[in-house]
Amino acid sequence: MAGDLEHYKLAQDPAFVRLSNMTSNRYKYFRWTPRTARITLTYMVVVPAIVGYVAYKSDGKYNFRAKRKGDDMREF
């Protein structure tokens, strides 16, 4: 009625297929090096520690509820 079903076939891009295969099999080729260990340590220890420190220091300092125009956000 509306045409042949062959019209909807898609040709796959070889670069996209290689990228897809690489990302799904990345764990097979991972190797611990000093660089990957440093990056892992940074994202698993240093970044959460910095975020936690900032959250601890600013806990209760700001109140965003029921403020009107011109009111101060800081509590102390």
PDB file of N, CA, C and O in Angstrom:
ATOM      1  N   MET A   1       0.806  -1.178   0.000  1.00  0.00           N
ATOM      2  CA  MET A   1       0.000   0.000   0.000  1.00  0.00           C
ATOM      3  C   MET A   1       0.862   1.259   0.000  1.00  0.00           C
ATOM      4  O   MET A   1       0.742   2.086  -0.869  1.00  0.00           O
ATOM      5  N   ALA A   2       1.737   1.399   1.010  1.00  0.00           N
ATOM      6  CA  ALA A   2       2.540   2.605   1.120  1.00  0.00           C
ATOM      7  C   ALA A   2       3.908   2.436   0.488  1.00  0.00           C
ATOM      8  O   ALA A   2       4.695   3.365   0.477  1.00  0.00           O
ATOM      9  N   GLY A   3       4.225   1.287   0.015  1.00  0.00           N
ATOM     10  CA  GLY A   3       5.519   1.106  -0.615  1.00  0.00           C
ATOM     11  C   GLY A   3       6.179  -0.179  -0.164  1.00  0.00           C
ATOM     12  O   GLY A   3       5.648  -0.943   0.630  1.00  0.00           O
ATOM     13  N   ASP A   4       7.364  -0.371  -0.673  1.00  0.00           N
ATOM     14  CA  ASP A   4       8.101  -1.594  -0.392  1.00  0.00           C
ATOM     15  C   ASP A   4       8.763  -1.511   0.988  1.00  0.00           C
ATOM     16  O   ASP A   4       9.181  -0.456   1.441  1.00  0.00           O
ATOM     17  N   LEU A   5       8.884  -2.621   1.686  1.00  0.00           N
ATOM     18  CA  LEU A   5       9.518  -2.646   2.991  1.00  0.00           C
ATOM     19  C   LEU A   5      11.035  -2.483   2.894  1.00  0.00           C
ATOM     20  O   LEU A   5      11.702  -2.209   3.877  1.00  0.00           O
ATOM     21  N   GLU A   6      11.593  -2.667   1.722  1.00  0.00           N
ATOM     22  CA  GLU A   6      13.038  -2.496   1.536  1.00  0.00           C
ATOM     23  C   GLU A   6      13.458  -1.045   1.736  1.00  0.00           C
ATOM     24  O   GLU A   6      14.609  -0.748   1.997  1.00  0.00           O
ATOM     25  N   HIS A   7      12.532  -0.152   1.644  1.00  0.00           N
ATOM     26  CA  HIS A   7      12.825   1.272   1.768  1.00  0.00           C
ATOM     27  C   HIS A   7      13.323   1.624   3.175  1.00  0.00           C
ATOM     28  O   HIS A   7      14.083   2.569   3.350  1.00  0.00           O
ATOM     29  N   TYR A   8      12.922   0.871   4.181  1.00  0.00           N
ATOM     30  CA  TYR A   8      13.257   1.213   5.550  1.00  0.00           C
ATOM     31  C   TYR A   8      14.527   0.548   6.054  1.00  0.00           C
ATOM     32  O   TYR A   8      14.875   0.695   7.206  1.00  0.00           O
ATOM     33  N   LYS A   9      15.249  -0.184   5.224  1.00  0.00           N
ATOM     34  CA  LYS A   9      16.512  -0.774   5.662  1.00  0.00           C
ATOM     35  C   LYS A   9      17.556   0.328   5.805  1.00  0.00           C
ATOM     36  O   LYS A   9      17.633   1.238   4.996  1.00  0.00           O
ATOM     37  N   LEU A  10      18.355   0.184   6.845  1.00  0.00           N
ATOM     38  CA  LEU A  10      19.363   1.188   7.130  1.00  0.00           C
ATOM     39  C   LEU A  10      20.746   0.593   6.958  1.00  0.00           C
ATOM     40  O   LEU A  10      21.014  -0.512   7.433  1.00  0.00           O
ATOM     41  N   ALA A  11      21.623   1.306   6.309  1.00  0.00           N
ATOM     42  CA  ALA A  11      23.010   0.872   6.186  1.00  0.00           C
ATOM     43  C   ALA A  11      23.751   1.336   7.442  1.00  0.00           C
ATOM     44  O   ALA A  11      23.682   2.488   7.825  1.00  0.00           O
ATOM     45  N   GLN A  12      24.444   0.407   8.101  1.00  0.00           N
ATOM     46  CA  GLN A  12      25.151   0.753   9.326  1.00  0.00           C
ATOM     47  C   GLN A  12      26.495   1.371   9.006  1.00  0.00           C
ATOM     48  O   GLN A  12      27.216   0.912   8.120  1.00  0.00           O
ATOM     49  N   ASP A  13      26.824   2.400   9.757  1.00  0.00           N
ATOM     50  CA  ASP A  13      28.099   3.078   9.607  1.00  0.00           C
ATOM     51  C   ASP A  13      29.183   2.209  10.245  1.00  0.00           C
ATOM     52  O   ASP A  13      29.076   1.834  11.411  1.00  0.00           O
ATOM     53  N   PRO A  14      30.241   1.857   9.509  1.00  0.00           N
ATOM     54  CA  PRO A  14      31.286   0.992  10.076  1.00  0.00           C
ATOM     55  C   PRO A  14      31.981   1.598  11.295  1.00  0.00           C
ATOM     56  O   PRO A  14      32.336   0.882  12.233  1.00  0.00           O
ATOM     57  N   ALA A  15      32.146   2.905  11.319  1.00  0.00           N
ATOM     58  CA  ALA A  15      32.788   3.544  12.467  1.00  0.00           C
ATOM     59  C   ALA A  15      31.904   3.428  13.702  1.00  0.00           C
ATOM     60  O   ALA A  15      32.396   3.198  14.811  1.00  0.00           O
ATOM     61  N   PHE A  16      30.612   3.572  13.520  1.00  0.00           N
ATOM     62  CA  PHE A  16      29.686   3.437  14.656  1.00  0.00           C
ATOM     63  C   PHE A  16      29.658   1.998  15.169  1.00  0.00           C
ATOM     64  O   PHE A  16      29.592   1.763  16.372  1.00  0.00           O
ATOM     65  N   VAL A  17      29.731   1.043  14.278  1.00  0.00           N
ATOM     66  CA  VAL A  17      29.746  -0.370  14.689  1.00  0.00           C
ATOM     67  C   VAL A  17      31.019  -0.672  15.468  1.00  0.00           C
ATOM     68  O   VAL A  17      30.984  -1.344  16.502  1.00  0.00           O
ATOM     69  N   ARG A  18      32.177  -0.158  15.019  1.00  0.00           N
ATOM     70  CA  ARG A  18      33.437  -0.362  15.742  1.00  0.00           C
ATOM     71  C   ARG A  18      33.387   0.284  17.126  1.00  0.00           C
ATOM     72  O   ARG A  18      33.843  -0.296  18.113  1.00  0.00           O
ATOM     73  N   LEU A  19      32.826   1.499  17.206  1.00  0.00           N
ATOM     74  CA  LEU A  19      32.709   2.180  18.485  1.00  0.00           C
ATOM     75  C   LEU A  19      31.807   1.399  19.436  1.00  0.00           C
ATOM     76  O   LEU A  19      32.107   1.240  20.620  1.00  0.00           O
ATOM     77  N   SER A  20      30.707   0.893  18.931  1.00  0.00           N
ATOM     78  CA  SER A  20      29.789   0.116  19.745  1.00  0.00           C
ATOM     79  C   SER A  20      30.458  -1.155  20.266  1.00  0.00           C
ATOM     80  O   SER A  20      30.310  -1.507  21.443  1.00  0.00           O
ATOM     81  N   ASN A  21      31.178  -1.838  19.421  1.00  0.00           N
ATOM     82  CA  ASN A  21      31.888  -3.053  19.847  1.00  0.00           C
ATOM     83  C   ASN A  21      32.977  -2.741  20.871  1.00  0.00           C
ATOM     84  O   ASN A  21      33.173  -3.485  21.828  1.00  0.00           O
ATOM     85  N   MET A  22      33.671  -1.623  20.680  1.00  0.00           N
ATOM     86  CA  MET A  22      34.732  -1.248  21.600  1.00  0.00           C
ATOM     87  C   MET A  22      34.164  -0.923  22.976  1.00  0.00           C
ATOM     88  O   MET A  22      34.703  -1.356  23.994  1.00  0.00           O
ATOM     89  N   THR A  23      33.067  -0.177  23.040  1.00  0.00           N
ATOM     90  CA  THR A  23      32.514   0.190  24.339  1.00  0.00           C
ATOM     91  C   THR A  23      31.892  -1.001  25.058  1.00  0.00           C
ATOM     92  O   THR A  23      31.935  -1.075  26.286  1.00  0.00           O
ATOM     93  N   SER A  24      31.325  -1.942  24.324  1.00  0.00           N
ATOM     94  CA  SER A  24      30.725  -3.098  24.990  1.00  0.00           C
ATOM     95  C   SER A  24      31.783  -4.108  25.441  1.00  0.00           C
ATOM     96  O   SER A  24      31.527  -4.906  26.343  1.00  0.00           O
ATOM     97  N   ASN A  25      32.964  -4.090  24.858  1.00  0.00           N
ATOM     98  CA  ASN A  25      34.037  -5.020  25.243  1.00  0.00           C
ATOM     99  C   ASN A  25      35.203  -4.324  25.941  1.00  0.00           C
ATOM    100  O   ASN A  25      36.288  -4.880  26.019  1.00  0.00           O
ATOM    101  N   ARG A  26      34.982  -3.138  26.471  1.00  0.00           N
ATOM    102  CA  ARG A  26      36.066  -2.363  27.071  1.00  0.00           C
ATOM    103  C   ARG A  26      36.682  -3.073  28.271  1.00  0.00           C
ATOM    104  O   ARG A  26      37.882  -3.019  28.498  1.00  0.00           O
ATOM    105  N   TYR A  27      35.877  -3.760  29.061  1.00  0.00           N
ATOM    106  CA  TYR A  27      36.393  -4.413  30.262  1.00  0.00           C
ATOM    107  C   TYR A  27      37.402  -5.510  29.937  1.00  0.00           C
ATOM    108  O   TYR A  27      38.250  -5.843  30.754  1.00  0.00           O
ATOM    109  N   LYS A  28      37.351  -6.062  28.746  1.00  0.00           N
ATOM    110  CA  LYS A  28      38.281  -7.130  28.373  1.00  0.00           C
ATOM    111  C   LYS A  28      39.696  -6.606  28.140  1.00  0.00           C
ATOM    112  O   LYS A  28      40.663  -7.346  28.267  1.00  0.00           O
ATOM    113  N   TYR A  29      39.795  -5.333  27.788  1.00  0.00           N
ATOM    114  CA  TYR A  29      41.093  -4.771  27.419  1.00  0.00           C
ATOM    115  C   TYR A  29      41.611  -3.745  28.427  1.00  0.00           C
ATOM    116  O   TYR A  29      42.615  -3.093  28.188  1.00  0.00           O
ATOM    117  N   PHE A  30      40.938  -3.608  29.578  1.00  0.00           N
ATOM    118  CA  PHE A  30      41.375  -2.637  30.576  1.00  0.00           C
ATOM    119  C   PHE A  30      42.632  -3.125  31.277  1.00  0.00           C
ATOM    120  O   PHE A  30      42.764  -4.297  31.608  1.00  0.00           O
ATOM    121  N   ARG A  31      43.544  -2.195  31.519  1.00  0.00           N
ATOM    122  CA  ARG A  31      44.789  -2.519  32.209  1.00  0.00           C
ATOM    123  C   ARG A  31      45.081  -1.414  33.217  1.00  0.00           C
ATOM    124  O   ARG A  31      44.973  -0.234  32.905  1.00  0.00           O
ATOM    125  N   TRP A  32      45.443  -1.832  34.437  1.00  0.00           N
ATOM    126  CA  TRP A  32      45.800  -0.845  35.446  1.00  0.00           C
ATOM    127  C   TRP A  32      47.184  -0.283  35.140  1.00  0.00           C
ATOM    128  O   TRP A  32      48.156  -1.013  35.057  1.00  0.00           O
ATOM    129  N   THR A  33      47.245   1.009  34.975  1.00  0.00           N
ATOM    130  CA  THR A  33      48.506   1.719  34.781  1.00  0.00           C
ATOM    131  C   THR A  33      48.549   2.828  35.832  1.00  0.00           C
ATOM    132  O   THR A  33      47.535   3.104  36.489  1.00  0.00           O
ATOM    133  N   PRO A  34      49.682   3.477  36.015  1.00  0.00           N
ATOM    134  CA  PRO A  34      49.717   4.596  36.967  1.00  0.00           C
ATOM    135  C   PRO A  34      48.705   5.699  36.628  1.00  0.00           C
ATOM    136  O   PRO A  34      48.105   6.288  37.517  1.00  0.00           O
ATOM    137  N   ARG A  35      48.487   5.917  35.355  1.00  0.00           N
ATOM    138  CA  ARG A  35      47.528   6.959  34.949  1.00  0.00           C
ATOM    139  C   ARG A  35      46.101   6.572  35.314  1.00  0.00           C
ATOM    140  O   ARG A  35      45.352   7.387  35.864  1.00  0.00           O
ATOM    141  N   THR A  36      45.686   5.332  35.023  1.00  0.00           N
ATOM    142  CA  THR A  36      44.325   4.923  35.350  1.00  0.00           C
ATOM    143  C   THR A  36      44.121   4.836  36.857  1.00  0.00           C
ATOM    144  O   THR A  36      43.032   5.134  37.350  1.00  0.00           O
ATOM    145  N   ALA A  37      45.163   4.458  37.600  1.00  0.00           N
ATOM    146  CA  ALA A  37      45.054   4.419  39.061  1.00  0.00           C
ATOM    147  C   ALA A  37      44.884   5.829  39.623  1.00  0.00           C
ATOM    148  O   ALA A  37      44.080   6.052  40.536  1.00  0.00           O
ATOM    149  N   ARG A  38      45.609   6.789  39.087  1.00  0.00           N
ATOM    150  CA  ARG A  38      45.507   8.182  39.540  1.00  0.00           C
ATOM    151  C   ARG A  38      44.124   8.753  39.235  1.00  0.00           C
ATOM    152  O   ARG A  38      43.510   9.414  40.073  1.00  0.00           O
ATOM    153  N   ILE A  39      43.616   8.487  38.042  1.00  0.00           N
ATOM    154  CA  ILE A  39      42.289   8.978  37.668  1.00  0.00           C
ATOM    155  C   ILE A  39      41.218   8.346  38.551  1.00  0.00           C
ATOM    156  O   ILE A  39      40.299   9.022  39.031  1.00  0.00           O
ATOM    157  N   THR A  40      41.324   7.050  38.809  1.00  0.00           N
ATOM    158  CA  THR A  40      40.355   6.365  39.654  1.00  0.00           C
ATOM    159  C   THR A  40      40.391   6.911  41.075  1.00  0.00           C
ATOM    160  O   THR A  40      39.345   7.156  41.683  1.00  0.00           O
ATOM    161  N   LEU A  41      41.571   7.108  41.622  1.00  0.00           N
ATOM    162  CA  LEU A  41      41.701   7.667  42.961  1.00  0.00           C
ATOM    163  C   LEU A  41      41.098   9.064  43.030  1.00  0.00           C
ATOM    164  O   LEU A  41      40.403   9.400  43.989  1.00  0.00           O
ATOM    165  N   THR A  42      41.336   9.851  41.999  1.00  0.00           N
ATOM    166  CA  THR A  42      40.796  11.208  41.982  1.00  0.00           C
ATOM    167  C   THR A  42      39.274  11.200  42.010  1.00  0.00           C
ATOM    168  O   THR A  42      38.660  11.919  42.795  1.00  0.00           O
ATOM    169  N   TYR A  43      38.654  10.384  41.178  1.00  0.00           N
ATOM    170  CA  TYR A  43      37.195  10.389  41.090  1.00  0.00           C
ATOM    171  C   TYR A  43      36.512   9.629  42.215  1.00  0.00           C
ATOM    172  O   TYR A  43      35.337   9.863  42.479  1.00  0.00           O
ATOM    173  N   MET A  44      37.205   8.728  42.888  1.00  0.00           N
ATOM    174  CA  MET A  44      36.573   7.949  43.943  1.00  0.00           C
ATOM    175  C   MET A  44      36.875   8.474  45.344  1.00  0.00           C
ATOM    176  O   MET A  44      36.141   8.153  46.282  1.00  0.00           O
ATOM    177  N   VAL A  45      37.926   9.275  45.505  1.00  0.00           N
ATOM    178  CA  VAL A  45      38.293   9.756  46.837  1.00  0.00           C
ATOM    179  C   VAL A  45      38.328  11.277  46.890  1.00  0.00           C
ATOM    180  O   VAL A  45      37.672  11.893  47.738  1.00  0.00           O
ATOM    181  N   VAL A  46      39.086  11.905  46.014  1.00  0.00           N
ATOM    182  CA  VAL A  46      39.332  13.339  46.108  1.00  0.00           C
ATOM    183  C   VAL A  46      38.070  14.156  45.813  1.00  0.00           C
ATOM    184  O   VAL A  46      37.723  15.060  46.586  1.00  0.00           O
ATOM    185  N   VAL A  47      37.374  13.855  44.733  1.00  0.00           N
ATOM    186  CA  VAL A  47      36.179  14.633  44.362  1.00  0.00           C
ATOM    187  C   VAL A  47      35.082  14.501  45.420  1.00  0.00           C
ATOM    188  O   VAL A  47      34.536  15.519  45.861  1.00  0.00           O
ATOM    189  N   PRO A  48      34.722  13.288  45.899  1.00  0.00           N
ATOM    190  CA  PRO A  48      33.714  13.221  46.966  1.00  0.00           C
ATOM    191  C   PRO A  48      34.164  13.901  48.261  1.00  0.00           C
ATOM    192  O   PRO A  48      33.338  14.456  48.984  1.00  0.00           O
ATOM    193  N   ALA A  49      35.461  13.868  48.558  1.00  0.00           N
ATOM    194  CA  ALA A  49      35.948  14.533  49.762  1.00  0.00           C
ATOM    195  C   ALA A  49      35.767  16.048  49.649  1.00  0.00           C
ATOM    196  O   ALA A  49      35.354  16.706  50.621  1.00  0.00           O
ATOM    197  N   ILE A  50      36.050  16.607  48.505  1.00  0.00           N
ATOM    198  CA  ILE A  50      35.875  18.054  48.305  1.00  0.00           C
ATOM    199  C   ILE A  50      34.400  18.434  48.378  1.00  0.00           C
ATOM    200  O   ILE A  50      34.033  19.411  49.035  1.00  0.00           O
ATOM    201  N   VAL A  51      33.546  17.664  47.727  1.00  0.00           N
ATOM    202  CA  VAL A  51      32.105  17.944  47.763  1.00  0.00           C
ATOM    203  C   VAL A  51      31.577  17.805  49.189  1.00  0.00           C
ATOM    204  O   VAL A  51      30.779  18.633  49.649  1.00  0.00           O
ATOM    205  N   GLY A  52      32.018  16.794  49.917  1.00  0.00           N
ATOM    206  CA  GLY A  52      31.597  16.617  51.299  1.00  0.00           C
ATOM    207  C   GLY A  52      32.062  17.744  52.201  1.00  0.00           C
ATOM    208  O   GLY A  52      31.319  18.196  53.077  1.00  0.00           O
ATOM    209  N   TYR A  53      33.272  18.216  51.998  1.00  0.00           N
ATOM    210  CA  TYR A  53      33.798  19.323  52.793  1.00  0.00           C
ATOM    211  C   TYR A  53      32.993  20.594  52.565  1.00  0.00           C
ATOM    212  O   TYR A  53      32.618  21.283  53.514  1.00  0.00           O
ATOM    213  N   VAL A  54      32.707  20.903  51.309  1.00  0.00           N
ATOM    214  CA  VAL A  54      31.917  22.099  50.991  1.00  0.00           C
ATOM    215  C   VAL A  54      30.508  21.967  51.561  1.00  0.00           C
ATOM    216  O   VAL A  54      29.955  22.926  52.114  1.00  0.00           O
ATOM    217  N   ALA A  55      29.904  20.780  51.464  1.00  0.00           N
ATOM    218  CA  ALA A  55      28.564  20.572  52.014  1.00  0.00           C
ATOM    219  C   ALA A  55      28.575  20.704  53.534  1.00  0.00           C
ATOM    220  O   ALA A  55      27.653  21.277  54.121  1.00  0.00           O
ATOM    221  N   TYR A  56      29.608  20.194  54.193  1.00  0.00           N
ATOM    222  CA  TYR A  56      29.704  20.274  55.648  1.00  0.00           C
ATOM    223  C   TYR A  56      29.866  21.722  56.104  1.00  0.00           C
ATOM    224  O   TYR A  56      29.275  22.146  57.092  1.00  0.00           O
ATOM    225  N   LYS A  57      30.696  22.478  55.386  1.00  0.00           N
ATOM    226  CA  LYS A  57      30.951  23.863  55.779  1.00  0.00           C
ATOM    227  C   LYS A  57      29.755  24.775  55.520  1.00  0.00           C
ATOM    228  O   LYS A  57      29.587  25.779  56.209  1.00  0.00           O
ATOM    229  N   SER A  58      28.927  24.458  54.538  1.00  0.00           N
ATOM    230  CA  SER A  58      27.798  25.340  54.224  1.00  0.00           C
ATOM    231  C   SER A  58      26.470  24.790  54.741  1.00  0.00           C
ATOM    232  O   SER A  58      25.421  25.324  54.407  1.00  0.00           O
ATOM    233  N   ASP A  59      26.508  23.760  55.580  1.00  0.00           N
ATOM    234  CA  ASP A  59      25.282  23.157  56.103  1.00  0.00           C
ATOM    235  C   ASP A  59      24.551  24.135  57.016  1.00  0.00           C
ATOM    236  O   ASP A  59      25.097  24.613  58.006  1.00  0.00           O
ATOM    237  N   GLY A  60      23.310  24.448  56.686  1.00  0.00           N
ATOM    238  CA  GLY A  60      22.495  25.350  57.487  1.00  0.00           C
ATOM    239  C   GLY A  60      22.792  26.814  57.290  1.00  0.00           C
ATOM    240  O   GLY A  60      22.192  27.667  57.947  1.00  0.00           O
ATOM    241  N   LYS A  61      23.697  27.149  56.410  1.00  0.00           N
ATOM    242  CA  LYS A  61      24.066  28.542  56.215  1.00  0.00           C
ATOM    243  C   LYS A  61      23.056  29.285  55.346  1.00  0.00           C
ATOM    244  O   LYS A  61      22.849  30.483  55.509  1.00  0.00           O
ATOM    245  N   TYR A  62      22.425  28.583  54.428  1.00  0.00           N
ATOM    246  CA  TYR A  62      21.507  29.223  53.495  1.00  0.00           C
ATOM    247  C   TYR A  62      20.110  28.646  53.661  1.00  0.00           C
ATOM    248  O   TYR A  62      19.945  27.456  53.850  1.00  0.00           O
ATOM    249  N   ASN A  63      19.118  29.521  53.589  1.00  0.00           N
ATOM    250  CA  ASN A  63      17.731  29.107  53.671  1.00  0.00           C
ATOM    251  C   ASN A  63      17.012  29.705  52.464  1.00  0.00           C
ATOM    252  O   ASN A  63      16.872  30.920  52.355  1.00  0.00           O
ATOM    253  N   PHE A  64      16.558  28.845  51.566  1.00  0.00           N
ATOM    254  CA  PHE A  64      15.934  29.312  50.334  1.00  0.00           C
ATOM    255  C   PHE A  64      14.411  29.350  50.425  1.00  0.00           C
ATOM    256  O   PHE A  64      13.760  29.806  49.511  1.00  0.00           O
ATOM    257  N   ARG A  65      13.833  28.874  51.517  1.00  0.00           N
ATOM    258  CA  ARG A  65      12.381  28.791  51.619  1.00  0.00           C
ATOM    259  C   ARG A  65      11.807  30.091  52.165  1.00  0.00           C
ATOM    260  O   ARG A  65      12.341  30.704  53.078  1.00  0.00           O
ATOM    261  N   ALA A  66      10.676  30.478  51.629  1.00  0.00           N
ATOM    262  CA  ALA A  66       9.880  31.620  52.096  1.00  0.00           C
ATOM    263  C   ALA A  66      10.674  32.916  52.091  1.00  0.00           C
ATOM    264  O   ALA A  66      10.597  33.708  53.022  1.00  0.00           O
ATOM    265  N   LYS A  67      11.437  33.143  51.053  1.00  0.00           N
ATOM    266  CA  LYS A  67      12.178  34.386  50.930  1.00  0.00           C
ATOM    267  C   LYS A  67      11.473  35.289  49.930  1.00  0.00           C
ATOM    268  O   LYS A  67      10.957  34.844  48.904  1.00  0.00           O
ATOM    269  N   ARG A  68      11.466  36.552  50.234  1.00  0.00           N
ATOM    270  CA  ARG A  68      10.882  37.536  49.328  1.00  0.00           C
ATOM    271  C   ARG A  68      11.992  38.324  48.671  1.00  0.00           C
ATOM    272  O   ARG A  68      13.154  38.242  49.050  1.00  0.00           O
ATOM    273  N   LYS A  69      11.611  39.116  47.706  1.00  0.00           N
ATOM    274  CA  LYS A  69      12.586  39.932  46.992  1.00  0.00           C
ATOM    275  C   LYS A  69      13.245  40.895  47.980  1.00  0.00           C
ATOM    276  O   LYS A  69      12.571  41.612  48.710  1.00  0.00           O
ATOM    277  N   GLY A  70      14.559  40.876  47.988  1.00  0.00           N
ATOM    278  CA  GLY A  70      15.310  41.754  48.870  1.00  0.00           C
ATOM    279  C   GLY A  70      15.711  41.119  50.187  1.00  0.00           C
ATOM    280  O   GLY A  70      16.524  41.678  50.910  1.00  0.00           O
ATOM    281  N   ASP A  71      15.145  39.959  50.551  1.00  0.00           N
ATOM    282  CA  ASP A  71      15.528  39.270  51.784  1.00  0.00           C
ATOM    283  C   ASP A  71      16.895  38.612  51.605  1.00  0.00           C
ATOM    284  O   ASP A  71      17.261  38.203  50.520  1.00  0.00           O
ATOM    285  N   ASP A  72      17.604  38.513  52.710  1.00  0.00           N
ATOM    286  CA  ASP A  72      18.930  37.899  52.671  1.00  0.00           C
ATOM    287  C   ASP A  72      18.816  36.380  52.805  1.00  0.00           C
ATOM    288  O   ASP A  72      18.038  35.875  53.612  1.00  0.00           O
ATOM    289  N   MET A  73      19.576  35.634  51.986  1.00  0.00           N
ATOM    290  CA  MET A  73      19.544  34.172  52.027  1.00  0.00           C
ATOM    291  C   MET A  73      20.323  33.611  53.204  1.00  0.00           C
ATOM    292  O   MET A  73      20.018  32.552  53.718  1.00  0.00           O
ATOM    293  N   ARG A  74      21.347  34.330  53.635  1.00  0.00           N
ATOM    294  CA  ARG A  74      22.215  33.821  54.694  1.00  0.00           C
ATOM    295  C   ARG A  74      21.518  33.859  56.040  1.00  0.00           C
ATOM    296  O   ARG A  74      20.821  34.814  56.369  1.00  0.00           O
ATOM    297  N   GLU A  75      21.746  32.837  56.827  1.00  0.00           N
ATOM    298  CA  GLU A  75      21.142  32.766  58.152  1.00  0.00           C
ATOM    299  C   GLU A  75      22.039  33.394  59.217  1.00  0.00           C
ATOM    300  O   GLU A  75      21.588  33.813  60.245  1.00  0.00           O
ATOM    301  N   PHE A  76      23.354  33.371  59.010  1.00  0.00           N
ATOM    302  CA  PHE A  76      24.283  33.962  59.970  1.00  0.00           C
ATOM    303  C   PHE A  76      25.460  34.524  59.248  1.00  0.00           C
ATOM    304  O   PHE A  76      25.723  34.318  58.123  1.00  0.00           O
TER     305      PHE A  76
END
